[in-house]
CSV table of C-alpha atoms and ligand atoms in Angstrom, one decimal:
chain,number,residue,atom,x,y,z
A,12,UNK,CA,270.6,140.3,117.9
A,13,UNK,CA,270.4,139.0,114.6
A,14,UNK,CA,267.8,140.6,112.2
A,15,UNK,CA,265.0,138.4,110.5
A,16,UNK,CA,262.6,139.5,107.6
A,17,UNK,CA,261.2,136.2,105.8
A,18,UNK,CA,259.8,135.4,104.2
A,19,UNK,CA,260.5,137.8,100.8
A,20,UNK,CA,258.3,138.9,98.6
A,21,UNK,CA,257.3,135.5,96.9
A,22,UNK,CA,257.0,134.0,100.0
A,23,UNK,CA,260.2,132.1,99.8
A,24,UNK,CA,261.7,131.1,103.1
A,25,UNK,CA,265.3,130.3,101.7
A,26,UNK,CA,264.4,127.7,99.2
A,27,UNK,CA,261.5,126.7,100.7
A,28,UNK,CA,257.9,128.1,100.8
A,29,UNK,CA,256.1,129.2,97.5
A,30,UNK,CA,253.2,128.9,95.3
A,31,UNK,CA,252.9,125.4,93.5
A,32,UNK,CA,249.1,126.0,92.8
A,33,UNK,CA,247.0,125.0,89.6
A,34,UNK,CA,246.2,128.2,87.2
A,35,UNK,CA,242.5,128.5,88.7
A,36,UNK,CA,244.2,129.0,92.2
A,37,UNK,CA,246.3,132.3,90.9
A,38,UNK,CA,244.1,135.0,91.1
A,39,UNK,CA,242.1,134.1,94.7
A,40,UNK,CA,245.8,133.8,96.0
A,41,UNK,CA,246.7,137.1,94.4
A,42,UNK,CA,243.3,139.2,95.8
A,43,UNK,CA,243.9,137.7,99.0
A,44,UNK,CA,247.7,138.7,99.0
A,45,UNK,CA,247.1,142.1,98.6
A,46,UNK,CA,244.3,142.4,101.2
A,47,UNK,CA,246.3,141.0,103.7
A,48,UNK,CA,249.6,143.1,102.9
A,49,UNK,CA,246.7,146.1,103.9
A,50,UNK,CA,245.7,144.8,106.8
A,51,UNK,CA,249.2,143.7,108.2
A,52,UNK,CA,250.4,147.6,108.6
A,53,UNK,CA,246.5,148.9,109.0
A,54,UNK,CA,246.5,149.6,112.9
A,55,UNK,CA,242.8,149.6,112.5
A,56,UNK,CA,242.9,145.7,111.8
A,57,UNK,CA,245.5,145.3,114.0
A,58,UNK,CA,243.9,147.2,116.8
A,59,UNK,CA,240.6,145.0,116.2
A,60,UNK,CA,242.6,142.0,116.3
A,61,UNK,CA,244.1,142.8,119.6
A,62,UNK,CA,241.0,143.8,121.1
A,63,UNK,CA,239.2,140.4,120.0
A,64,UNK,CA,242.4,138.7,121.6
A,65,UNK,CA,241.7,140.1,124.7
A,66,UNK,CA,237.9,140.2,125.1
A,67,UNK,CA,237.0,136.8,123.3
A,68,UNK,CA,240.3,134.5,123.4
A,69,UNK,CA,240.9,135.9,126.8
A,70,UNK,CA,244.6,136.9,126.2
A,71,UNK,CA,247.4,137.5,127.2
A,72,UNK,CA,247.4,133.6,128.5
A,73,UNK,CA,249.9,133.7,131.4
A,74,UNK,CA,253.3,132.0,132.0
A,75,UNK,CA,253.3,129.9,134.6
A,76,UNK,CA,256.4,128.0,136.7
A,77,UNK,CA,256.2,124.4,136.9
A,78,UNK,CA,257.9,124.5,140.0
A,79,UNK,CA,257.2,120.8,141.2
A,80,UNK,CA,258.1,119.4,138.5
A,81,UNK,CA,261.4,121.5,138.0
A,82,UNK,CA,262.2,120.7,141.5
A,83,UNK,CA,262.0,117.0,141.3
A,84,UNK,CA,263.8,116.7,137.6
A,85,UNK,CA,266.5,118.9,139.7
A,86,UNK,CA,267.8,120.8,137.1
A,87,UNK,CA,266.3,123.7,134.9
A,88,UNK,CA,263.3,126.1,135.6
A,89,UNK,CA,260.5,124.7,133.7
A,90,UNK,CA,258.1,127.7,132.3
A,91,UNK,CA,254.5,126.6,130.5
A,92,UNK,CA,253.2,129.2,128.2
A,93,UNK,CA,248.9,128.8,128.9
A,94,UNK,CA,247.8,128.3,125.3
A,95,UNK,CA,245.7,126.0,127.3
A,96,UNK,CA,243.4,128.5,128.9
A,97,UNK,CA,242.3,130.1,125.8
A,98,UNK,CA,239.0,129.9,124.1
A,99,UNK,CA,238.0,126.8,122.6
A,100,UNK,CA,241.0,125.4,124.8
A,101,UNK,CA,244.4,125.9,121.9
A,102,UNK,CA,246.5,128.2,120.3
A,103,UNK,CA,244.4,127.6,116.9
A,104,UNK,CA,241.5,130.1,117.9
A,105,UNK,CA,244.5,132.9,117.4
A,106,UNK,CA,244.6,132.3,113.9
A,107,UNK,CA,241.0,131.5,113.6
A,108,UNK,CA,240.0,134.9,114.6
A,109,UNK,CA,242.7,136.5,112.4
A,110,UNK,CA,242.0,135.3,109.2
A,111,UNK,CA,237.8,135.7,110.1
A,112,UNK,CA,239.0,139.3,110.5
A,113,UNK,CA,240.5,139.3,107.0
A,114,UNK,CA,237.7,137.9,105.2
A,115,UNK,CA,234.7,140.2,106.8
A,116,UNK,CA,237.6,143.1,105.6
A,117,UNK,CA,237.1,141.9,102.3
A,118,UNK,CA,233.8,141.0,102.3
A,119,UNK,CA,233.6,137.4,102.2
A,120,UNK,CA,230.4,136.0,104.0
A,121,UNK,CA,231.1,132.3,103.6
A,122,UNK,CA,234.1,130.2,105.4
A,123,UNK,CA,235.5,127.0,104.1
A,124,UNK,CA,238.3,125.1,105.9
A,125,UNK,CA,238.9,121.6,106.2
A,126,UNK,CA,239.9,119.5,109.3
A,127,UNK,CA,242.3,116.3,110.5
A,128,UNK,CA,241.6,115.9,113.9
A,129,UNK,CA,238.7,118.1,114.6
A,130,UNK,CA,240.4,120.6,116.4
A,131,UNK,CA,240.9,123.4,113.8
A,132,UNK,CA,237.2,122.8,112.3
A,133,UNK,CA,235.8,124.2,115.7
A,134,UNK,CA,237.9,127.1,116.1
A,135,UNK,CA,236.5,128.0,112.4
A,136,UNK,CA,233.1,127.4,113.7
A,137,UNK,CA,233.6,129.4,116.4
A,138,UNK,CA,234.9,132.7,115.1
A,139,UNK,CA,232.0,131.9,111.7
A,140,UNK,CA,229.1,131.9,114.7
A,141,UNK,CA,230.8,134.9,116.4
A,142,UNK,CA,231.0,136.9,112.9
A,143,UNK,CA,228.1,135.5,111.6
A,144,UNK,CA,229.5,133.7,108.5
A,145,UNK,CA,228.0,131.0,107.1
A,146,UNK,CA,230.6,127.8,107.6
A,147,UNK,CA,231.5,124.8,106.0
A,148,UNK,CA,234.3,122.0,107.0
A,149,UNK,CA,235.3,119.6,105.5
A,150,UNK,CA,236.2,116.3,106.9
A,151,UNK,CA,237.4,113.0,105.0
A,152,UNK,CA,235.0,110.1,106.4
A,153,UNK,CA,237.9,108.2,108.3
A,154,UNK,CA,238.7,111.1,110.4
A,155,UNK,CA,234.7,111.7,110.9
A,156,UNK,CA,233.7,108.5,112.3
A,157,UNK,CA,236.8,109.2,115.0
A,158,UNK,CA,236.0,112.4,115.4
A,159,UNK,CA,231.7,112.3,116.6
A,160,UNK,CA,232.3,114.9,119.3
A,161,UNK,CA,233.9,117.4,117.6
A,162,UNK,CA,231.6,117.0,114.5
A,163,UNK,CA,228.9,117.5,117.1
A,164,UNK,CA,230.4,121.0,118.6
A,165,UNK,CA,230.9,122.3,115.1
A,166,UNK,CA,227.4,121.6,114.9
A,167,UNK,CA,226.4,123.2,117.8
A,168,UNK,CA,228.2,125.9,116.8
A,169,UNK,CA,225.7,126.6,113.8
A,170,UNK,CA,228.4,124.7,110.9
A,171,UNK,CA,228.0,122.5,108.4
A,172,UNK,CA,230.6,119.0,108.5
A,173,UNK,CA,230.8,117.2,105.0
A,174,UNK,CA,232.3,114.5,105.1
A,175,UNK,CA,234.4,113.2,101.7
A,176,UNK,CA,234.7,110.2,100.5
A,177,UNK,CA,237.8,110.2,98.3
A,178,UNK,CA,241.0,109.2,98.4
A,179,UNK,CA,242.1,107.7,102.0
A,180,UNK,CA,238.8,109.7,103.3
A,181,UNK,CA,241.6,111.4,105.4
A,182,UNK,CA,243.1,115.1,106.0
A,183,UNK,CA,244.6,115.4,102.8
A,184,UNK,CA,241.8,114.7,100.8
A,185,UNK,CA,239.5,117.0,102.8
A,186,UNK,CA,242.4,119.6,101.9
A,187,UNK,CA,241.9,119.0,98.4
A,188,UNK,CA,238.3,119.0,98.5
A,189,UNK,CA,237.8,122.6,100.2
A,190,UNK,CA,240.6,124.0,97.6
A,191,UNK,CA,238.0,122.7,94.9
A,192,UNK,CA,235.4,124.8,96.6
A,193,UNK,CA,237.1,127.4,97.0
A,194,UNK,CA,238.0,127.3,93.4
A,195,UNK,CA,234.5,127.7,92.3
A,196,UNK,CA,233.3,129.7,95.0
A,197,UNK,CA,236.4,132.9,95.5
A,198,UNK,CA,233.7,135.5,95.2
A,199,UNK,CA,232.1,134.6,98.4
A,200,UNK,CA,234.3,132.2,100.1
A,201,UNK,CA,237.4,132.4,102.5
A,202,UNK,CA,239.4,129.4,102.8
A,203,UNK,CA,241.3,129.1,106.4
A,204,UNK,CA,244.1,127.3,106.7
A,205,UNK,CA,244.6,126.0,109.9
A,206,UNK,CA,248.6,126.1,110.3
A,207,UNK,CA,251.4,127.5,108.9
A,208,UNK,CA,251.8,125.4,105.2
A,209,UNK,CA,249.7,126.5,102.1
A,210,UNK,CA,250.6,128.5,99.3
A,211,UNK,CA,252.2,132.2,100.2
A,212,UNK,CA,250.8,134.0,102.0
A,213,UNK,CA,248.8,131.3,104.5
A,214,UNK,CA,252.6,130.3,105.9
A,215,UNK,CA,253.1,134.1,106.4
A,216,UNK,CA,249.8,135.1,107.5
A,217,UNK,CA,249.3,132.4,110.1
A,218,UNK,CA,252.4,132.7,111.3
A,219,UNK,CA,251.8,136.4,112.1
A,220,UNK,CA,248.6,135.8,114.1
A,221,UNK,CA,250.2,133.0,116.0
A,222,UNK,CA,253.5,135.2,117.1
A,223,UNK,CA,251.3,136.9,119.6
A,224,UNK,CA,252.3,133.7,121.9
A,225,UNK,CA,256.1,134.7,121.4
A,226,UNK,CA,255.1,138.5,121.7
A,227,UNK,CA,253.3,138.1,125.1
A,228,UNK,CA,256.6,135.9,126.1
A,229,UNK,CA,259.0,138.2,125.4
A,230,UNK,CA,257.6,140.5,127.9
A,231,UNK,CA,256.1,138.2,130.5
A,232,UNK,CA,259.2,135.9,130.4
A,233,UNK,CA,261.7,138.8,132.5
A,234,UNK,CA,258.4,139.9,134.5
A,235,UNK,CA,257.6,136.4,135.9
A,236,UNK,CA,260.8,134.6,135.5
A,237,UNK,CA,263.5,137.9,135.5
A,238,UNK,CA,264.8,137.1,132.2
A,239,UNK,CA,264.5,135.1,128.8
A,240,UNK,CA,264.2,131.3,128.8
A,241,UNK,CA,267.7,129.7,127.4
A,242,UNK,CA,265.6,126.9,125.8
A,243,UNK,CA,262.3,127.3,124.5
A,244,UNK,CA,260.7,124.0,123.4
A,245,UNK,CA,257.2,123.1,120.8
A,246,UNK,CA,255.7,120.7,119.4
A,247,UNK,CA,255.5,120.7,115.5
A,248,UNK,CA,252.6,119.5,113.4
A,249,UNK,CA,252.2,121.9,111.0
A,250,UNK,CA,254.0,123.9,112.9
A,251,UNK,CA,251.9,126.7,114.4
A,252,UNK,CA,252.2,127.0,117.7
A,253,UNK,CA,256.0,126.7,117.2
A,254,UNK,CA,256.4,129.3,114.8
A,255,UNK,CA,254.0,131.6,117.0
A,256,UNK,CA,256.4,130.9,119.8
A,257,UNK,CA,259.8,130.8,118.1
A,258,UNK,CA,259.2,133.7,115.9
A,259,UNK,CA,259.8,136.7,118.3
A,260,UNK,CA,262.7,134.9,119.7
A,261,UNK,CA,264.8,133.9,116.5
A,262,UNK,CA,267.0,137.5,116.6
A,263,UNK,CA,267.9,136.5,120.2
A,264,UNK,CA,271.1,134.2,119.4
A,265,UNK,CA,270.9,133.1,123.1
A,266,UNK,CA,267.6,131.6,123.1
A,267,UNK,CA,267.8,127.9,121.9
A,268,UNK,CA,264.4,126.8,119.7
A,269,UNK,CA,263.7,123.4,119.3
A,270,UNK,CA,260.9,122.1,117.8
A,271,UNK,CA,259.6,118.2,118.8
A,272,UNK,CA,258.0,116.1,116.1
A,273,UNK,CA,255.9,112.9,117.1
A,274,UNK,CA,258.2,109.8,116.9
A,275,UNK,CA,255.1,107.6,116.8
A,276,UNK,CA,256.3,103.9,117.4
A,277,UNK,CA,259.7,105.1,116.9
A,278,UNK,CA,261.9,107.2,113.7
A,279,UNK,CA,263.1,103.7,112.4
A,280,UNK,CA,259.2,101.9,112.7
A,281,UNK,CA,258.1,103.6,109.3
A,282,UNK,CA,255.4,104.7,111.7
A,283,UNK,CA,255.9,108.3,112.5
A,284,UNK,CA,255.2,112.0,111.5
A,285,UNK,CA,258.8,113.5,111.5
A,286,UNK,CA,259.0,115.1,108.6
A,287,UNK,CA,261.8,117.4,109.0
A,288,UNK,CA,264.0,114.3,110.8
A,289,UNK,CA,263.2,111.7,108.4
A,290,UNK,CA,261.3,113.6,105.5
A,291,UNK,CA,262.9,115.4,101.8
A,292,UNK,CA,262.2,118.6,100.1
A,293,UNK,CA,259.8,118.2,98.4
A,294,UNK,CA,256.1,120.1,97.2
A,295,UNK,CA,252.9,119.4,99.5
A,296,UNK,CA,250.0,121.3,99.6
A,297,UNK,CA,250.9,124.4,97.4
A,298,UNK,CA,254.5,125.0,98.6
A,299,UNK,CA,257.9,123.5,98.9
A,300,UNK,CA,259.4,122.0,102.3
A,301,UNK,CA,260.6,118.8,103.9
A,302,UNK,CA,257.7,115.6,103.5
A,303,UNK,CA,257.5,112.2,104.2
A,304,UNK,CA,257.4,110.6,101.2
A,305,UNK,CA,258.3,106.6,99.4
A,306,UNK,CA,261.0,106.5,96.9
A,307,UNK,CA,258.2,106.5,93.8
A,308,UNK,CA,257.1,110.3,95.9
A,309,UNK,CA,254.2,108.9,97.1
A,310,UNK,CA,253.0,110.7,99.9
A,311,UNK,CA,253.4,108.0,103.2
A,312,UNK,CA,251.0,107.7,105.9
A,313,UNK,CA,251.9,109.0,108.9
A,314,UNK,CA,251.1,107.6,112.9
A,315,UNK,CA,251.5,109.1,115.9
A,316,UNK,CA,249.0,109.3,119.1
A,317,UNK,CA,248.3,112.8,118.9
A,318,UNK,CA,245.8,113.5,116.1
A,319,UNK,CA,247.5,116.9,116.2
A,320,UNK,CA,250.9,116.1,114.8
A,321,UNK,CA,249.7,113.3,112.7
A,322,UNK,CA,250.8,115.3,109.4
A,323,UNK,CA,253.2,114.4,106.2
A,324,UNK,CA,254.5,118.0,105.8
A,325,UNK,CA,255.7,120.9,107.9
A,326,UNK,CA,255.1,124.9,107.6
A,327,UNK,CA,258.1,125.9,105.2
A,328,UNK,CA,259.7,128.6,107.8
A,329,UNK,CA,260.6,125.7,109.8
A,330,UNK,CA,262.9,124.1,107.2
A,331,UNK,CA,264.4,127.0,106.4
A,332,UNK,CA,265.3,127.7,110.3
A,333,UNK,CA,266.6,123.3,110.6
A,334,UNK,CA,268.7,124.2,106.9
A,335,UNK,CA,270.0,127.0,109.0
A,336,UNK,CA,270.5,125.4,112.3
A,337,UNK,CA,268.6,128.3,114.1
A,338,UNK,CA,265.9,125.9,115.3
A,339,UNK,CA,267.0,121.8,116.4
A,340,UNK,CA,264.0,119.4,116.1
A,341,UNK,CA,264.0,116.1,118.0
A,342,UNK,CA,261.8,113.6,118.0
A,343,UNK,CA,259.1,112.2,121.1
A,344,UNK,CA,257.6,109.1,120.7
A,345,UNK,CA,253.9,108.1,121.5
A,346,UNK,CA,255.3,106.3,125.4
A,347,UNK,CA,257.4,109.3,125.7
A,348,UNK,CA,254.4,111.8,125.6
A,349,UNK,CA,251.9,109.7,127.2
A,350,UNK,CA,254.6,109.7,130.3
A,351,UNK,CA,254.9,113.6,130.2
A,352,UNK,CA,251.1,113.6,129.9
A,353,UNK,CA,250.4,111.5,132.8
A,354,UNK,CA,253.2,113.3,135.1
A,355,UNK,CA,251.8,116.5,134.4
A,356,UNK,CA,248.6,115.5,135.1
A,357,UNK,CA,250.0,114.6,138.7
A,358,UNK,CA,252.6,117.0,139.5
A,359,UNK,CA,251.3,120.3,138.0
A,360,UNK,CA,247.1,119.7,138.3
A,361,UNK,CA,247.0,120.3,134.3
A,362,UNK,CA,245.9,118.1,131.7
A,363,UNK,CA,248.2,118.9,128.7
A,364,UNK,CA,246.9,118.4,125.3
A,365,UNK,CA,248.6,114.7,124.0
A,366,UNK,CA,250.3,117.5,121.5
A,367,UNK,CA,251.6,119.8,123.9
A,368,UNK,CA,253.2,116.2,125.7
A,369,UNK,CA,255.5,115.6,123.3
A,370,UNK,CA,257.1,118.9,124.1
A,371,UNK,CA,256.5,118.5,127.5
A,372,UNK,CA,258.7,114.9,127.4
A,373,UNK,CA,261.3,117.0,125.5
A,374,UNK,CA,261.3,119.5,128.7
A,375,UNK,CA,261.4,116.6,130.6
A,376,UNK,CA,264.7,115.0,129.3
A,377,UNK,CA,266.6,118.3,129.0
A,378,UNK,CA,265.9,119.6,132.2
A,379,UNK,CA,268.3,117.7,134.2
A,380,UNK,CA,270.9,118.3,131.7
A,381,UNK,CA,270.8,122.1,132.7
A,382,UNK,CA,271.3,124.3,136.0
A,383,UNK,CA,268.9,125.1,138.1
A,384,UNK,CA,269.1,128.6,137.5
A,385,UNK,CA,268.4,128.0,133.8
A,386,UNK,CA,265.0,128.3,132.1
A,387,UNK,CA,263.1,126.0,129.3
A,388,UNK,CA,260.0,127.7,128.1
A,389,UNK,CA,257.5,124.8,126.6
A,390,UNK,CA,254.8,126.1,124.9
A,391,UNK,CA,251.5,124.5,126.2
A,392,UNK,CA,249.3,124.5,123.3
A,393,UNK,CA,246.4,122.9,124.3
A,394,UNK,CA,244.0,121.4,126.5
A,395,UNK,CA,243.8,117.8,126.9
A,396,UNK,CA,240.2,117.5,127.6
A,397,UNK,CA,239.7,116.1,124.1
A,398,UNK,CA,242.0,113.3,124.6
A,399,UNK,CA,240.4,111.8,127.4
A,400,UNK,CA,239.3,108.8,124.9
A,401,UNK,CA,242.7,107.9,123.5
A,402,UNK,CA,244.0,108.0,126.7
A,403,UNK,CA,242.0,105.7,128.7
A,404,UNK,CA,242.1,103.3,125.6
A,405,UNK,CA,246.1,103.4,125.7
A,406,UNK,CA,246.1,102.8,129.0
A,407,UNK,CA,243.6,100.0,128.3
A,408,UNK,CA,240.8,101.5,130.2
A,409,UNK,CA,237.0,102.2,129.2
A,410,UNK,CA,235.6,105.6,128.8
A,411,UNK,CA,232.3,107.3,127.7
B,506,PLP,C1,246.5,121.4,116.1
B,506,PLP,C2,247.3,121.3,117.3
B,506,PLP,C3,248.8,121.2,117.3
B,506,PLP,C4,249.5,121.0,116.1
B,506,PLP,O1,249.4,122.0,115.1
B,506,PLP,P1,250.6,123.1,114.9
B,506,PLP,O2,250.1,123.9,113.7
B,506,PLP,O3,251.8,122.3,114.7
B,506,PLP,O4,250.6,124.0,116.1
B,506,PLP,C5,249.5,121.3,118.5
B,506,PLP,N1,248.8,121.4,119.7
B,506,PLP,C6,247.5,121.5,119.8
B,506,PLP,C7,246.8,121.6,121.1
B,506,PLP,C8,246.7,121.4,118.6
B,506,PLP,O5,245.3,121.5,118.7
């Protein structure tokens, strides 16, 4: 075993990670800091979060052998970890709930967060309605008019959805317009971040909540399975499900991490999210890691079918563990996802989120390469329910 203990004080994760913030930003980073250093090694907080874990998420999610499939690749064990039978269907409710937690602790009654795809706005809403905090998301308008359902459940769930009109109207404008409210608002206001990339401590902090899904692993794994995977495999878009996963299991040497970014049309198309593969260090959203960026540092648009993964940057732990060659990531591409999506669908009577896919496909093509008493460990972090629409209309079908 190999000991661990990032990131250090400033949040630095090797040389990546940080606080590039304006002046304003300082202090609300500071206060919330030291609140959480509290709460991390309060066992009252931790005891709460547990028990809201267990009672609302419905955790621990099982581990489950995908033994049809495994038998007709004919070569490794493949193991899902059930992210997709949690509330609100994802790993990002983990989080959710943890930070909510935080901000009742230091008496916040207002939550601000902003949303890409949808998917992190409703697990706000969610844990707002069940603490009953007042909520606002923030979408950029593209996103919105792609995104009515979710916008309609966040609704439901007693939120607000403003949509902004800046910039490319996309995720990272909606990011800078909730760090503006936050700005003028850190008396009342928590800000969650919905995956492991911010300034310190967000990286930290999420990262924390989300290694419940390694935790769980670690002793399910030699329950279910009689011992650790040898590979365990996630997909990266920020990066939080992968961390949560990979975290527990970076001391054990044996177990192989690899994380999959979305390929999109392919690494050499220009039309892609891999930013640890094809991205370079650089500063995005208040700390330093690897980003897809032009050769003037413009920030480039990124494609890939998942909404998920559709993301220029990458939580800063994971370029410290690529610089250090503890974690490998590979790229899937959109076909190569939509395959593992459709083949799970069939084989194993689960529809995977189009995130989860891409490290599905990865299980997929490394499976044969292995014996069949070896294991691959894919984390499933989602539900695929709210693909049904991109789906049909790649496969040039009609729905809703
Ligand atoms: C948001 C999301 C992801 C990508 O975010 P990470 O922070 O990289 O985990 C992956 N899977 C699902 C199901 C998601 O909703």
């Amino acid at each position: 075993m190999v000991s661990y203990d990032f990131p250090d004080e400033a949040g630095h994760f090797g040389p990546y990670g940080g606080l590039f913030v304006s002046e304003t930003l300082i202090s609300a980073l500071a206060e919330l800091r030291e609140a959480y250093e509290r709460f991390r090694n309060d066992p009252d907080f931790q005891a709460e979060f547990r028990d809201e874990l267990a009672h609302f998420v419905g955790r621990p999610s099982p581990v489950y052998h995908a033994r049809r499939w495994s038998q007709l690749l004919g070569g490794a064990q493949i193991y899902f970890k059930r992210e997709d039978l949690n509330h609100t269907g994802a790993h990002k409710i983990n989080n959710a709930i943890g930070q909510a937690l935080v901000a009742r602790r230091m008496g916040k009654t207002r939550l601000i967060a902003e949303t890409g795809a949808g998917q992190h706005g409703v697990a706000t809403a969610t844990v707002a309605a069940r603490y009953g905090l007042d909520c606002t998301v923030y979408m950029g308008s593209v996103d919105a008019a792609r995104q009515r359902q979710n916008i309609y459940r966040m609704n439901l769930l007693g939120a607000k959805v403003v949509e902004v009109e800046s910039g490319s109207k996309t995720l990272k404008d909606a990011l800078n317009e909730a760090m503006r409210v936050w700005v003028t608002n850190v008396d009342d206001t928590f800000y969650i971040i919905g995956t492991v990339a911010g300034p310190h401590p967000y990286p930290m902090m999420v990262r924390d909540f989300q290694a419940v899904i390694g935790q769980e692993c670690l002793t399910q794994m030699p329950e279910y399975a009689g011992r650790q995977p040898d590979v365990v495999i996630a997909a990266v878009g920020g990066g939080s499900n992968a961390i949560g996963i990979f975290h527990p299991y970076i001391p054990y040497e044996n177990v192989q991490l690899v994380g999959v970014e979305a390929a999109g049309h392919g690494l050499d198309s220009g039309r892609h999210a891999a930013s640890l593969q094809r991205g370079v260090p650089g500063v995005l959203h208040g700390n330093r890691t690897y980003v897809l960026q032009d050769a003037d540092g413009q920030v480039i648009e990124t494609h890939s079918v998942s909404a998920g993964l559709d993301y220029p940057g990458v939580g800063p732990e994971h370029a410290w563990l690529k610089d250090t060659g503890r974690a490998r990531y590979v790229p899937i591409d959109d076909e190569q996802a939509l395959k593992a999506f459709h083949d799970c669908c069939h084989i194993e009577g689960i529809i995977p989120a189009l995130e989860s896919s891409h490290a599905l496909a990865e299980a997929v093509r490394l499976a044969p390469t292995m014996g069949k008493d070896q294991i691959i460990l894919v984390n499933l972090s989602g539900r695929g329910d709210k693909d049904m629409h991109t789906v049909a209309q790649q496969s040039g079908q009609q729905w809703g």
